[in-house]
């Protein structure tokens, strides 16, 4: 189910499983400070990219003409589809996504649901599981302004996760079960036992085989931990490809991996028998990661990482599994 309607699963093509095209994910504290938006220039772009949470405006992807140009580049570089996980709290724009998809030729599968509590309004924070589930079921079955979601998520969990977020996650599991859509979760940061999240979803009727655990890049740092999580049945998503700096502004004691380290972890997971439980993406949500902001753009995985995979011995069949077959399985809504 794309923002332009249903398509045959075998026409999906190479797919990025976690991106943002139109969103405003400005941290609430930064939004509260206000002030003018930072201007991205040759002199400022390194610092804005490095301290990506400190510069107002960097988190606002709101220009449709820019989005169209960025996705036209992605298409030229080999990408055919992306999953757009902008949900309530970070300014979803279904009609805008439909226009960007039509103009760029890139399929967009839209998410639905609720981001971490600090970004939500009071009504969502206080809502019941039934109401929250109803919102997500309606987004998948009937759409928002007629544009239907094709996946649930990204469902936001803080570190530690809050009671309001547990209600949202329980509701998401109910909605996943009721609609047959897959579920993407933005989990608590390290150290946190992500198996607990999977078991919570299972206990509320959700299906771990149709669950994608986002952001393992900043949560799990060794193959044993990744294998233990994949053994639950869920899909492990490395979605910070393109971030080549160890600095993680949300948690300074974390060393983020670079693309080379990501590929080593991913290789370990594949060698342990979990190749079909790996998803990859870049989670672009700031201007400095767009080509127009001096960044790598949506095509980085196709332009730079797939060639690196080949140099490191990944086979064409393995690459196709991660970029085509696993997304196709997850995005085909179950009967
Ligand atoms: Zn995201």
Coordinates of C-alpha atoms in Angstrom, one line a residue, residues 137-276:
X137 CA -6.4 0.7 12.3
X138 CA -8.3 3.6 10.6
X139 CA -5.1 4.9 9.1
X140 CA -4.3 1.5 7.5
X141 CA -7.9 0.6 6.5
X142 CA -9.3 4.0 5.5
X143 CA -6.3 6.4 5.4
X144 CA -5.7 10.0 6.4
X145 CA -7.5 12.3 4.0
X146 CA -7.9 9.2 1.8
X147 CA -4.2 8.3 1.8
X148 CA -3.7 4.9 3.5
X149 CA -0.8 3.9 5.7
X150 CA 1.1 0.8 4.6
X151 CA 2.9 0.1 7.9
X152 CA 2.5 1.0 11.6
X153 CA 5.3 3.1 13.1
X154 CA 7.7 4.4 13.9
X155 CA 6.2 3.8 17.4
X156 CA 8.4 5.9 19.7
X157 CA 9.7 4.6 23.1
X158 CA 11.8 6.9 25.3
X159 CA 14.7 5.8 27.6
X160 CA 13.2 4.6 29.9
X161 CA 9.8 3.9 28.2
X162 CA 6.8 5.7 29.8
X163 CA 3.3 4.6 30.7
X164 CA 1.8 6.6 27.8
X165 CA 4.3 4.9 25.4
X166 CA 3.4 1.5 26.7
X167 CA -0.3 2.2 25.9
X168 CA 0.7 3.3 22.4
X169 CA 2.8 0.1 21.9
X170 CA 0.1 -2.1 23.2
X171 CA -2.3 -0.4 20.8
X172 CA 0.1 -0.8 17.9
X173 CA 0.3 -4.5 18.6
X174 CA -3.5 -4.7 18.5
X175 CA -3.6 -2.7 15.3
X176 CA -0.8 -4.9 13.7
X177 CA -2.8 -8.0 14.6
X178 CA -6.1 -6.5 13.3
X179 CA -4.8 -5.1 10.0
X180 CA -2.0 -7.4 8.9
X181 CA 0.4 -4.5 8.5
X182 CA 4.0 -4.7 9.8
X183 CA 5.1 -2.7 12.8
X184 CA 8.2 -0.5 13.2
X185 CA 9.4 0.4 16.7
X186 CA 11.9 3.2 17.7
X187 CA 13.1 1.5 20.9
X188 CA 14.7 2.8 24.1
X189 CA 18.5 3.5 23.8
X190 CA 21.3 1.4 25.2
X191 CA 21.5 -0.1 27.7
X192 CA 18.1 -1.7 27.4
X193 CA 17.0 -5.3 26.7
X194 CA 15.1 -5.0 23.4
X195 CA 13.9 -8.6 23.9
X196 CA 11.6 -7.0 26.5
X197 CA 10.0 -4.9 23.8
X198 CA 9.4 -7.9 21.6
X199 CA 7.8 -9.9 24.5
X200 CA 5.6 -6.9 25.3
X201 CA 4.3 -6.9 21.7
X202 CA 3.8 -10.6 21.7
X203 CA 1.9 -10.4 24.9
X204 CA -0.5 -7.9 23.4
X205 CA -1.2 -10.0 20.3
X206 CA 1.5 -8.7 18.0
X207 CA 3.6 -10.8 15.6
X208 CA 7.4 -10.6 16.1
X209 CA 7.9 -11.9 12.5
X210 CA 6.3 -8.7 11.2
X211 CA 8.1 -6.4 13.7
X212 CA 11.0 -4.2 12.7
X213 CA 13.3 -3.0 15.5
X214 CA 14.7 0.4 14.4
X215 CA 18.0 2.1 15.3
X216 CA 20.0 -1.0 16.5
X217 CA 23.0 1.1 15.4
X218 CA 22.7 3.1 18.7
X219 CA 21.4 0.3 20.9
X220 CA 23.3 -3.0 20.3
X221 CA 27.0 -3.1 19.6
X222 CA 27.9 -6.7 19.4
X223 CA 26.9 -9.7 17.2
X224 CA 25.8 -11.8 20.2
X225 CA 23.2 -9.2 21.3
X226 CA 21.9 -8.8 17.7
X227 CA 21.6 -12.6 17.3
X228 CA 19.7 -12.9 20.6
X229 CA 17.2 -10.2 19.4
X230 CA 16.9 -11.8 15.9
X231 CA 16.2 -15.2 17.6
X232 CA 12.8 -13.7 18.8
X233 CA 11.8 -13.5 15.1
X234 CA 11.9 -9.7 14.7
X235 CA 13.7 -7.9 11.9
X236 CA 16.9 -6.0 12.9
X237 CA 17.2 -2.5 11.3
X238 CA 20.5 -0.8 10.7
X239 CA 19.1 2.6 9.8
X240 CA 21.9 5.1 10.5
X241 CA 23.9 4.3 7.4
X242 CA 25.6 7.5 6.3
X243 CA 26.3 8.7 9.8
X244 CA 30.1 8.2 9.9
X245 CA 30.7 10.0 13.2
X246 CA 31.0 8.4 16.6
X247 CA 29.3 11.4 18.3
X248 CA 25.7 10.8 19.4
X249 CA 24.2 14.0 20.8
X250 CA 21.4 12.2 22.7
X251 CA 23.8 10.0 24.7
X252 CA 27.4 11.0 24.8
X253 CA 28.6 7.7 26.3
X254 CA 27.6 5.9 23.1
X255 CA 30.1 5.5 20.3
X256 CA 28.0 5.3 17.1
X257 CA 29.4 2.8 14.6
X258 CA 30.4 3.9 11.1
X259 CA 29.3 2.2 7.8
X260 CA 32.2 -0.3 7.9
X261 CA 31.4 -1.3 11.5
X262 CA 27.7 -1.6 10.5
X263 CA 28.6 -4.0 7.7
X264 CA 30.7 -6.2 10.1
X265 CA 27.8 -6.5 12.5
X266 CA 25.4 -7.2 9.7
X267 CA 27.8 -9.8 8.3
X268 CA 27.9 -11.5 11.7
X269 CA 24.1 -11.5 11.9
X270 CA 23.9 -13.0 8.3
X271 CA 26.5 -15.7 9.1
X272 CA 24.4 -16.7 12.1
X273 CA 21.5 -17.5 9.8
X274 CA 19.5 -14.3 10.1
X275 CA 20.1 -12.7 6.7
X276 CA 16.3 -12.5 6.1

